PDB file of C-alpha atoms in Angstrom:
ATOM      1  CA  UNK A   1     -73.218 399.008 235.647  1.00 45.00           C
ATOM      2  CA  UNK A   2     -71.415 395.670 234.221  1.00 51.00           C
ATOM      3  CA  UNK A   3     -72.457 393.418 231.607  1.00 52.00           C
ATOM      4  CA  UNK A   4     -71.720 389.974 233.348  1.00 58.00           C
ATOM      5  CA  UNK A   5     -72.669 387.512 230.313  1.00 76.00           C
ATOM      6  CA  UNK A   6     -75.698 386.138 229.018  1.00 84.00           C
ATOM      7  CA  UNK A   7     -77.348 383.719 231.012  1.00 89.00           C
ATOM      8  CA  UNK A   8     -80.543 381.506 230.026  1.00 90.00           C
ATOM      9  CA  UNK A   9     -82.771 378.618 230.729  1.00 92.00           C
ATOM     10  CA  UNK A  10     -84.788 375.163 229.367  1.00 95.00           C
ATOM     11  CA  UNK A  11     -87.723 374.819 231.082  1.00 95.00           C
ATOM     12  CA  UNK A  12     -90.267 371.618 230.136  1.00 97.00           C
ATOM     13  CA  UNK A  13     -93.706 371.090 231.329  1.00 97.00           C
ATOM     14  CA  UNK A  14     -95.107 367.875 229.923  1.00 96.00           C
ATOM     15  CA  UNK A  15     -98.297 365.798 230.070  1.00 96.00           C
ATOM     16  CA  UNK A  16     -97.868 362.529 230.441  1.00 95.00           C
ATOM     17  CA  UNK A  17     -99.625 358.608 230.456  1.00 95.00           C
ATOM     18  CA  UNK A  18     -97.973 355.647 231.530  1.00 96.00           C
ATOM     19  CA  UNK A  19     -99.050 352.452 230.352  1.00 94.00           C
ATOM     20  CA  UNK A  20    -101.157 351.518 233.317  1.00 95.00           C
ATOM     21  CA  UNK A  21    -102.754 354.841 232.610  1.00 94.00           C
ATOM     22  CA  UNK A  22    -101.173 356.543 235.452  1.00 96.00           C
ATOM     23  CA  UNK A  23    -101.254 360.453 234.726  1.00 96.00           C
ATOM     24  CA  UNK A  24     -98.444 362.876 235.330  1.00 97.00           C
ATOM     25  CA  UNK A  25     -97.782 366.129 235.394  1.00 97.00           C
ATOM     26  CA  UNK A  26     -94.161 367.074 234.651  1.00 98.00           C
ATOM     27  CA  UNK A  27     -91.549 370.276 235.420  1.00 97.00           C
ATOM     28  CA  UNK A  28     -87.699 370.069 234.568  1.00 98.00           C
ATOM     29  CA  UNK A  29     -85.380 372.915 234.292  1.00 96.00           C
ATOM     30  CA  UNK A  30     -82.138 373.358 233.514  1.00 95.00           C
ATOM     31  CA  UNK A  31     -80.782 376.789 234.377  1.00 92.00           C
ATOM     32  CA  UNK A  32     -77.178 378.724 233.682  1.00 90.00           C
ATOM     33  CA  UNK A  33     -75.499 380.869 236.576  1.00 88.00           C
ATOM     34  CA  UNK A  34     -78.193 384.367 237.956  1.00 85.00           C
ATOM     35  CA  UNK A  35     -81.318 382.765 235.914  1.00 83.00           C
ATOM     36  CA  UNK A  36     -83.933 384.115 236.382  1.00 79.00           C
ATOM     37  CA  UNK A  37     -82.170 386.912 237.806  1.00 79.00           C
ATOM     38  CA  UNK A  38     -78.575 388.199 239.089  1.00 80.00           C
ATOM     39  CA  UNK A  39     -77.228 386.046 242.190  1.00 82.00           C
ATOM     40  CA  UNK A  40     -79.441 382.927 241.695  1.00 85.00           C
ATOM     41  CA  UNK A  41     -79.699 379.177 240.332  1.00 88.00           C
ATOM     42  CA  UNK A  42     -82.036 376.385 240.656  1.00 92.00           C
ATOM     43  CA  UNK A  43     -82.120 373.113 238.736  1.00 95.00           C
ATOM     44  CA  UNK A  44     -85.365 371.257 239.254  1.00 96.00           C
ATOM     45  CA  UNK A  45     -87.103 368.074 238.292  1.00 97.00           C
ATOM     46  CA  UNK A  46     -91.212 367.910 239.537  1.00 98.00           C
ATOM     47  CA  UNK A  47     -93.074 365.460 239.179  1.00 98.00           C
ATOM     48  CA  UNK A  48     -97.204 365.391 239.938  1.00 98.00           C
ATOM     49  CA  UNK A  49     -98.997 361.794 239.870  1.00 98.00           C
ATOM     50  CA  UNK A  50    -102.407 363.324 239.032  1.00 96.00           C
ATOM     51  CA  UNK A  51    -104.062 359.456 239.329  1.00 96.00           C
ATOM     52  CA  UNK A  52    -102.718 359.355 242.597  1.00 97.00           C
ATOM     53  CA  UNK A  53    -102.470 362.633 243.748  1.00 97.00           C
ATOM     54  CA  UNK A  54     -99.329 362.761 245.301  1.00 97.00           C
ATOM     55  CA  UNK A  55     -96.246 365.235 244.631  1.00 98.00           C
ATOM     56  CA  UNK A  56     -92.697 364.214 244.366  1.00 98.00           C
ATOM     57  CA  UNK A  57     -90.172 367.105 243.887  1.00 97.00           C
ATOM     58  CA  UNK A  58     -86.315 367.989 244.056  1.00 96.00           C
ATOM     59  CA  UNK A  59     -84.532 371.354 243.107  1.00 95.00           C
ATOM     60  CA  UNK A  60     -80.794 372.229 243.866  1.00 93.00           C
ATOM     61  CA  UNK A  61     -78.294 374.540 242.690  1.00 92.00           C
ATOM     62  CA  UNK A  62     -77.247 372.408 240.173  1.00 93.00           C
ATOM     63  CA  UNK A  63     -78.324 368.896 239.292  1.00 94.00           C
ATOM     64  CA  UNK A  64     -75.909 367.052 238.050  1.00 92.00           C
ATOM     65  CA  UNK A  65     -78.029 363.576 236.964  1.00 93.00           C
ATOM     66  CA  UNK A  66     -80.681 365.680 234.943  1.00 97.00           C
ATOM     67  CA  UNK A  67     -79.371 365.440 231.323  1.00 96.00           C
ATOM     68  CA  UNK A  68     -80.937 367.402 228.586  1.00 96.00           C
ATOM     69  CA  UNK A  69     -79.485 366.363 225.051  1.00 95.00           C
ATOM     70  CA  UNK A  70     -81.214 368.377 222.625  1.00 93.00           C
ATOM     71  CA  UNK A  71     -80.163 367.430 218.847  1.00 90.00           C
ATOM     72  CA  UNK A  72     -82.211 366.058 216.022  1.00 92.00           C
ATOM     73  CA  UNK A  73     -84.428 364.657 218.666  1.00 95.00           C
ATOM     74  CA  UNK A  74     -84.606 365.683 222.465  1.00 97.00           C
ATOM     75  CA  UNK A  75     -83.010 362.673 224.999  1.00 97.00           C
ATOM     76  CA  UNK A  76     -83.637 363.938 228.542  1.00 97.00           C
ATOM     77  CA  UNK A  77     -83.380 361.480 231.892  1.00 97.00           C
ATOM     78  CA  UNK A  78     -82.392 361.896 234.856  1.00 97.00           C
ATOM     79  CA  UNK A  79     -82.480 360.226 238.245  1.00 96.00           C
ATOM     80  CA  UNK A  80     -83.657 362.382 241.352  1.00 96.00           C
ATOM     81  CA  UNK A  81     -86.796 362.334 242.909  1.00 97.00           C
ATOM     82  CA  UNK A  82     -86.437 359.073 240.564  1.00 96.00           C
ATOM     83  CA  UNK A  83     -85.600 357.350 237.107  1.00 97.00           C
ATOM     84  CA  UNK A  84     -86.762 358.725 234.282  1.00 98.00           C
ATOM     85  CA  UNK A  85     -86.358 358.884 230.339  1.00 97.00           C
ATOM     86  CA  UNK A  86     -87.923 360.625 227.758  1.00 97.00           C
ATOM     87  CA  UNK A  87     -87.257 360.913 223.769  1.00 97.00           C
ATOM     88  CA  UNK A  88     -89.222 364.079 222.127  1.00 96.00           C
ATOM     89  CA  UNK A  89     -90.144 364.794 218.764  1.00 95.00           C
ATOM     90  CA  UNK A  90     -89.897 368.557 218.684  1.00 95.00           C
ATOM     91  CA  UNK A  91     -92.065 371.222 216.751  1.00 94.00           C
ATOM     92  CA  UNK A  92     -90.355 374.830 216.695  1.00 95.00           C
ATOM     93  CA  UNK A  93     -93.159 377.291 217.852  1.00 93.00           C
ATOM     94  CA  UNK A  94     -92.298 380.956 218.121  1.00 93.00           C
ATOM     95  CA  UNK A  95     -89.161 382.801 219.515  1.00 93.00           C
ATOM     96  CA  UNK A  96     -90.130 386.187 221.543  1.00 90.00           C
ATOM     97  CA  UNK A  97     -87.703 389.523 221.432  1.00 88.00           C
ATOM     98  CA  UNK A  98     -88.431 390.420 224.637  1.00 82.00           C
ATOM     99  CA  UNK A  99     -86.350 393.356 225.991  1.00 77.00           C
ATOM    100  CA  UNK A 100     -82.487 394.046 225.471  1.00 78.00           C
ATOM    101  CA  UNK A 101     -81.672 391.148 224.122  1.00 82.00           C
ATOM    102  CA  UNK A 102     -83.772 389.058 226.178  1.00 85.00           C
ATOM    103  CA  UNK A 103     -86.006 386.060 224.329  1.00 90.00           C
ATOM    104  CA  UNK A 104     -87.417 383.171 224.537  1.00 91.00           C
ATOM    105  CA  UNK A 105     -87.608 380.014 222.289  1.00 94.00           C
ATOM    106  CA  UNK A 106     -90.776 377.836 222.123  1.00 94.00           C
ATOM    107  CA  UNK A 107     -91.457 374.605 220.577  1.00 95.00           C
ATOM    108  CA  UNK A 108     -94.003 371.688 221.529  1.00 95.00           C
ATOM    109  CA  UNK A 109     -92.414 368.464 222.321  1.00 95.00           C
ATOM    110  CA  UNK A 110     -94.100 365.021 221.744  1.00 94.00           C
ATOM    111  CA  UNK A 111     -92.697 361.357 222.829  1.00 94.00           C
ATOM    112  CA  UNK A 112     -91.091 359.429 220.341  1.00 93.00           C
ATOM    113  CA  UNK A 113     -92.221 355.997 219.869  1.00 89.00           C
ATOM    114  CA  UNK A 114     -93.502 355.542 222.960  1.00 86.00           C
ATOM    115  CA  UNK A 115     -89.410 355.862 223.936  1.00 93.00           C
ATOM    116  CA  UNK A 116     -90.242 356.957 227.467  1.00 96.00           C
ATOM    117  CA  UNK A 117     -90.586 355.851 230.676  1.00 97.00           C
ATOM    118  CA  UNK A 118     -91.302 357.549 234.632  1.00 97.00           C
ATOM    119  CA  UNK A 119     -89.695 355.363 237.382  1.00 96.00           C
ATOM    120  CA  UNK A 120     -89.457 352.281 234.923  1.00 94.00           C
ATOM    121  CA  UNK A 121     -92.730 352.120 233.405  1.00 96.00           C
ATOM    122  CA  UNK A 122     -93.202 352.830 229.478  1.00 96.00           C
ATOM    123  CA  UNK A 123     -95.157 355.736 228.274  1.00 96.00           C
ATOM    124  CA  UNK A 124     -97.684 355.058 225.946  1.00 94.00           C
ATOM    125  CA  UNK A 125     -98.294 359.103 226.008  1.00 92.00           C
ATOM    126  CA  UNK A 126     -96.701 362.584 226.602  1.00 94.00           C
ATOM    127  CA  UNK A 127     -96.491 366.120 224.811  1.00 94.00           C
ATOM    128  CA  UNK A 128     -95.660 369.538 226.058  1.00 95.00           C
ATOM    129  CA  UNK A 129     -94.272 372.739 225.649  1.00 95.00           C
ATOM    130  CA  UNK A 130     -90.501 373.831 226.066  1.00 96.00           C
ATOM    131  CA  UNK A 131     -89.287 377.421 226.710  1.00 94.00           C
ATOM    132  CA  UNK A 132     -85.455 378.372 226.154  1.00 94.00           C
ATOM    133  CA  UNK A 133     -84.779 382.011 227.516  1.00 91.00           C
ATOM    134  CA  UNK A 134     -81.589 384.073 226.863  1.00 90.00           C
ATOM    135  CA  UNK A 135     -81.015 387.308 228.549  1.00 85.00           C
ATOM    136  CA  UNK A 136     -78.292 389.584 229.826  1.00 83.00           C
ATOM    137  CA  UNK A 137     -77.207 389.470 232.977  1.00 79.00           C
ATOM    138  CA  UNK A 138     -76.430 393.256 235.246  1.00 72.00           C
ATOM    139  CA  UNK A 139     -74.657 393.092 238.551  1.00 68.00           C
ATOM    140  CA  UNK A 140     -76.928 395.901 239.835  1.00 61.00           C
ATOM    141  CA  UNK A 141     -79.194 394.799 242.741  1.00 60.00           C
ATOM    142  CA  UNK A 142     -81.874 396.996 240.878  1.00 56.00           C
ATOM    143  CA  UNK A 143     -82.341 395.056 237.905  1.00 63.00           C
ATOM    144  CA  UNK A 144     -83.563 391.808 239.635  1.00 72.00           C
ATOM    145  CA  UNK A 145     -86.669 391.014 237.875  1.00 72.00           C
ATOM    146  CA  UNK A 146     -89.071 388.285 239.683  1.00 78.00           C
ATOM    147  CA  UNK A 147     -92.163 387.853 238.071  1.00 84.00           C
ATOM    148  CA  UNK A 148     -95.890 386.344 237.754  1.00 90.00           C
ATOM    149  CA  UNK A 149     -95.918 383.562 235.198  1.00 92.00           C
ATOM    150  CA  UNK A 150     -98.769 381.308 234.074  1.00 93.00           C
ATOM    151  CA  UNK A 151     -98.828 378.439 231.772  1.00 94.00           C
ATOM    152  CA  UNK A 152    -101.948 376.587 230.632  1.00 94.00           C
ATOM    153  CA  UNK A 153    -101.884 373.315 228.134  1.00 93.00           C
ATOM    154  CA  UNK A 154    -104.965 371.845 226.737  1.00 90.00           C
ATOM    155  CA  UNK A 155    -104.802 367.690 227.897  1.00 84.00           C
ATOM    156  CA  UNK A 156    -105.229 366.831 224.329  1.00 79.00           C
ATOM    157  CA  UNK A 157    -102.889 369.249 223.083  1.00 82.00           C
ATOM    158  CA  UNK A 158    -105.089 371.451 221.242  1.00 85.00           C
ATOM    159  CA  UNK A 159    -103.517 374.402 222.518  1.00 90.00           C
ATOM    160  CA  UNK A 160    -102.132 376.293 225.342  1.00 92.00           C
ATOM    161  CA  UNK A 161    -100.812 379.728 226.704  1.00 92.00           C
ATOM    162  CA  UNK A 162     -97.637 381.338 228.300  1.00 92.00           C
ATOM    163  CA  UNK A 163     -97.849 384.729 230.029  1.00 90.00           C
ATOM    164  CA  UNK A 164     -95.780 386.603 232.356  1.00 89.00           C
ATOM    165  CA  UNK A 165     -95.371 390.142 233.950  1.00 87.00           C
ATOM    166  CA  UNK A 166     -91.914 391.614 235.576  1.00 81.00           C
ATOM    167  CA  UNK A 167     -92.550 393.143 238.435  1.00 74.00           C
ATOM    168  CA  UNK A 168     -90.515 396.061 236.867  1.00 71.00           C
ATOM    169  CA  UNK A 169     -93.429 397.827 234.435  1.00 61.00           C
ATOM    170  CA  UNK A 170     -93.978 397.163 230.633  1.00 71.00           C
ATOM    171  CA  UNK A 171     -91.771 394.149 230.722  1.00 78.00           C
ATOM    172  CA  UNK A 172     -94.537 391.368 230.125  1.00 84.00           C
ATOM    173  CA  UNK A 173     -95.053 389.167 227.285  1.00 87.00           C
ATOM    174  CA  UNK A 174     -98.271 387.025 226.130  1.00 89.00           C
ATOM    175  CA  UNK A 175     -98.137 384.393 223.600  1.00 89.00           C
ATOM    176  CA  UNK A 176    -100.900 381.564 222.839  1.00 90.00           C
ATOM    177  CA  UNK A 177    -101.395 379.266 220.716  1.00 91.00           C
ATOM    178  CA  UNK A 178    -103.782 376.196 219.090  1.00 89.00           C
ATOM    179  CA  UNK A 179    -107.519 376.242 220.311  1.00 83.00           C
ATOM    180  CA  UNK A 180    -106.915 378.488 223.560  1.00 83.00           C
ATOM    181  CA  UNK A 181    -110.512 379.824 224.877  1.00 79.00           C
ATOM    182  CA  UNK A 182    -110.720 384.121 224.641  1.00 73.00           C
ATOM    183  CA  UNK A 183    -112.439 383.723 227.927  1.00 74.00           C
ATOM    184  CA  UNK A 184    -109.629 381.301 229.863  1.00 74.00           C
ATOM    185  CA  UNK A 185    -109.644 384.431 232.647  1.00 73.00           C
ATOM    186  CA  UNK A 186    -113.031 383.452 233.866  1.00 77.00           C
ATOM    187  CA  UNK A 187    -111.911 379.660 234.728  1.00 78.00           C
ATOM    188  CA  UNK A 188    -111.207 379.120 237.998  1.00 84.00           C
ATOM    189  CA  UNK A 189    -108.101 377.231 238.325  1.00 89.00           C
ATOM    190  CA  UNK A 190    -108.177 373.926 241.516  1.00 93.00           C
ATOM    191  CA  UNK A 191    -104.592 373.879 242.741  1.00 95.00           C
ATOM    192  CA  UNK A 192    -103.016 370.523 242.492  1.00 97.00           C
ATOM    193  CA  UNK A 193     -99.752 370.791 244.671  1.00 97.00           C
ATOM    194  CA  UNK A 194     -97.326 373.236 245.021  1.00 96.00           C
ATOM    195  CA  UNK A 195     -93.976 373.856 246.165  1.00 95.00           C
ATOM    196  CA  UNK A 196     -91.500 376.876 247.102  1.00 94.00           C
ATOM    197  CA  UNK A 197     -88.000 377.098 246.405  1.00 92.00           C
ATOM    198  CA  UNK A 198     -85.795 379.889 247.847  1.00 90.00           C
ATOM    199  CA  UNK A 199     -83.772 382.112 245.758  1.00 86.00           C
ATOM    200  CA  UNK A 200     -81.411 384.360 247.356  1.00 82.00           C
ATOM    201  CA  UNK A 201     -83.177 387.235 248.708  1.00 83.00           C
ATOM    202  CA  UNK A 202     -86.721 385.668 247.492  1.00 86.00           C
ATOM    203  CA  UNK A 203     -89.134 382.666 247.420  1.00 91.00           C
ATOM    204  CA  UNK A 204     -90.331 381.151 243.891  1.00 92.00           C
ATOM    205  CA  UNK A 205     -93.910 379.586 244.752  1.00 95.00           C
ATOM    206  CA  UNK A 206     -94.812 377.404 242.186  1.00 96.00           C
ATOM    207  CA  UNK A 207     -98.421 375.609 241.819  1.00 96.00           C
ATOM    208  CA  UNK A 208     -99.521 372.751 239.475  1.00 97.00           C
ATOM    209  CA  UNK A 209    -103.494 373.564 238.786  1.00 96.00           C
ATOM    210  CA  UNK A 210    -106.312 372.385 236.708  1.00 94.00           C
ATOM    211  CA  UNK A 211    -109.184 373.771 234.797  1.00 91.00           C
ATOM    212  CA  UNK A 212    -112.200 372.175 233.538  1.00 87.00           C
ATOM    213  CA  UNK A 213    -114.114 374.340 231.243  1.00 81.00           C
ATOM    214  CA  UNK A 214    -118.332 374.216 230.581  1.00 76.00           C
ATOM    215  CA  UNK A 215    -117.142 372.232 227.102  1.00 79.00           C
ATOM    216  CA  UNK A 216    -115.114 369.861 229.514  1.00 82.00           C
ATOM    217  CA  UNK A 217    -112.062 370.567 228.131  1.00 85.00           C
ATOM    218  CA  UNK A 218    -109.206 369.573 230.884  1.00 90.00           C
ATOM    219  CA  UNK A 219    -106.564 371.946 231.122  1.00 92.00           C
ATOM    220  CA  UNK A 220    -103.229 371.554 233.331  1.00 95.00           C
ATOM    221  CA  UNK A 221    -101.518 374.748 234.160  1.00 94.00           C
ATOM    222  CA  UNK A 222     -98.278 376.389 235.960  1.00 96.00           C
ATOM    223  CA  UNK A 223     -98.888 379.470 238.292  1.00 94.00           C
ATOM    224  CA  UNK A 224     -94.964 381.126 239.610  1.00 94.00           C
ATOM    225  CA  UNK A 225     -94.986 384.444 241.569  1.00 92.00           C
ATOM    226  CA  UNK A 226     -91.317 385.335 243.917  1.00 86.00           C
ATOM    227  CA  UNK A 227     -91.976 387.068 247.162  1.00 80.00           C
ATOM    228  CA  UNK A 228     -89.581 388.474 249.678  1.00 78.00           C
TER     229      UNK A 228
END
């Protein structure tokens, strides 16, 4: 068994308004060498028009255009499935030990003076939650780790909620946050769009979902499960 090097990721999913009050749903990623797991990398950048229900989406190995500049504040554009810009404001959450050495970073990210914009139209709004992982990377086939992850923000940013399972036992974590409901598992979540993306010997499916609760809260959510 070798240690290869730590590896990691910066994963965004944002809510987002443009000024013609088109609503968006967004996903961008930026991932080092066998993240999530030995043998694999995907860069992404997914975008869902929820006014207009349509889906535009493009992953490769490693996208060169998507830019993620992440000092005092957060500049991050890029150019594929088309332009976009966005400043963030962000707001240091929580960071998760995990499992030898393995954690994750999480802070809630909100536009800067409207200094935004999705194929060249301003943003009046857009918040959302950032993840950075870190974790050691093994070359041994038997330590690839796909899991189930879910993520759930409130539209009005009142709260939201991250959870995941490995599909190797007792490696899970669960972390919430703001005004999330105890009884979220009831909710039925409508599935928005999704898309796969294959890594090595599996398939990431990833879905964009809603959730409208009895109190009419709107919540937009992230469902990821790998399978061979």
């Amino acid at each position: 068994m070798g240690l290869i090097h730590f590896t990691g990721n910066h994963h965004l999913f944002l809510y987002c308004k443009t000024q013609s009050e088109q609503e968006w749903i967004v996903l961008l990623g930026k991932r080092k060498r066998h993240f999530p797991f030995f043998g694999t990398r995907f860069e992404n950048a997914t975008f869902y028009n929820v006014t207009e229900g349509k889906l535009y989406h493009h992953s490769e190995e490693e996208m060169t255009p998507l830019h993620f500049d992440c000092g005092h504040r957060w500049k991050i554009s890029g150019e594929k499935p088309f332009d976009f810009k966005f400043t963030f404001v962000p707001t240091f959450l929580k960071k998760r030990w995990i499992f030898f050495g393995t954690s994750f970073r999480y802070h809630l990210v909100n536009l800067f003076f409207q200094e935004g914009s999705i194929r060249g139209e301003q943003l009046d709004f857009a918040y959302g939650i950032s993840e950075q992982g870190k974790m050691p990377v093994f070359s041994l086939r038997a330590l690839e780790m796909p899991f189930d992850y879910t993520l759930f923000l409130e539209e009005a940013g009142k709260g939201g909620l991250i959870q995941w399972k490995a599909k190797i036992a007792l490696i899970k974590d669960r972390f919430s946050w703001g005004n999330f409901p105890a009884d979220f598992s009831r909710f039925h979540p409508k599935q928005l769009a999704q898309t796969e993306i294959p890594l090595k010997d599996w398939t990431l499916k990833r879905e964009i979902v809603r959730v409208q609760t009895a109190q009419n809260q709107v919540w937009y959510g992230l469902k990821e499960s790998f399978h061979k």
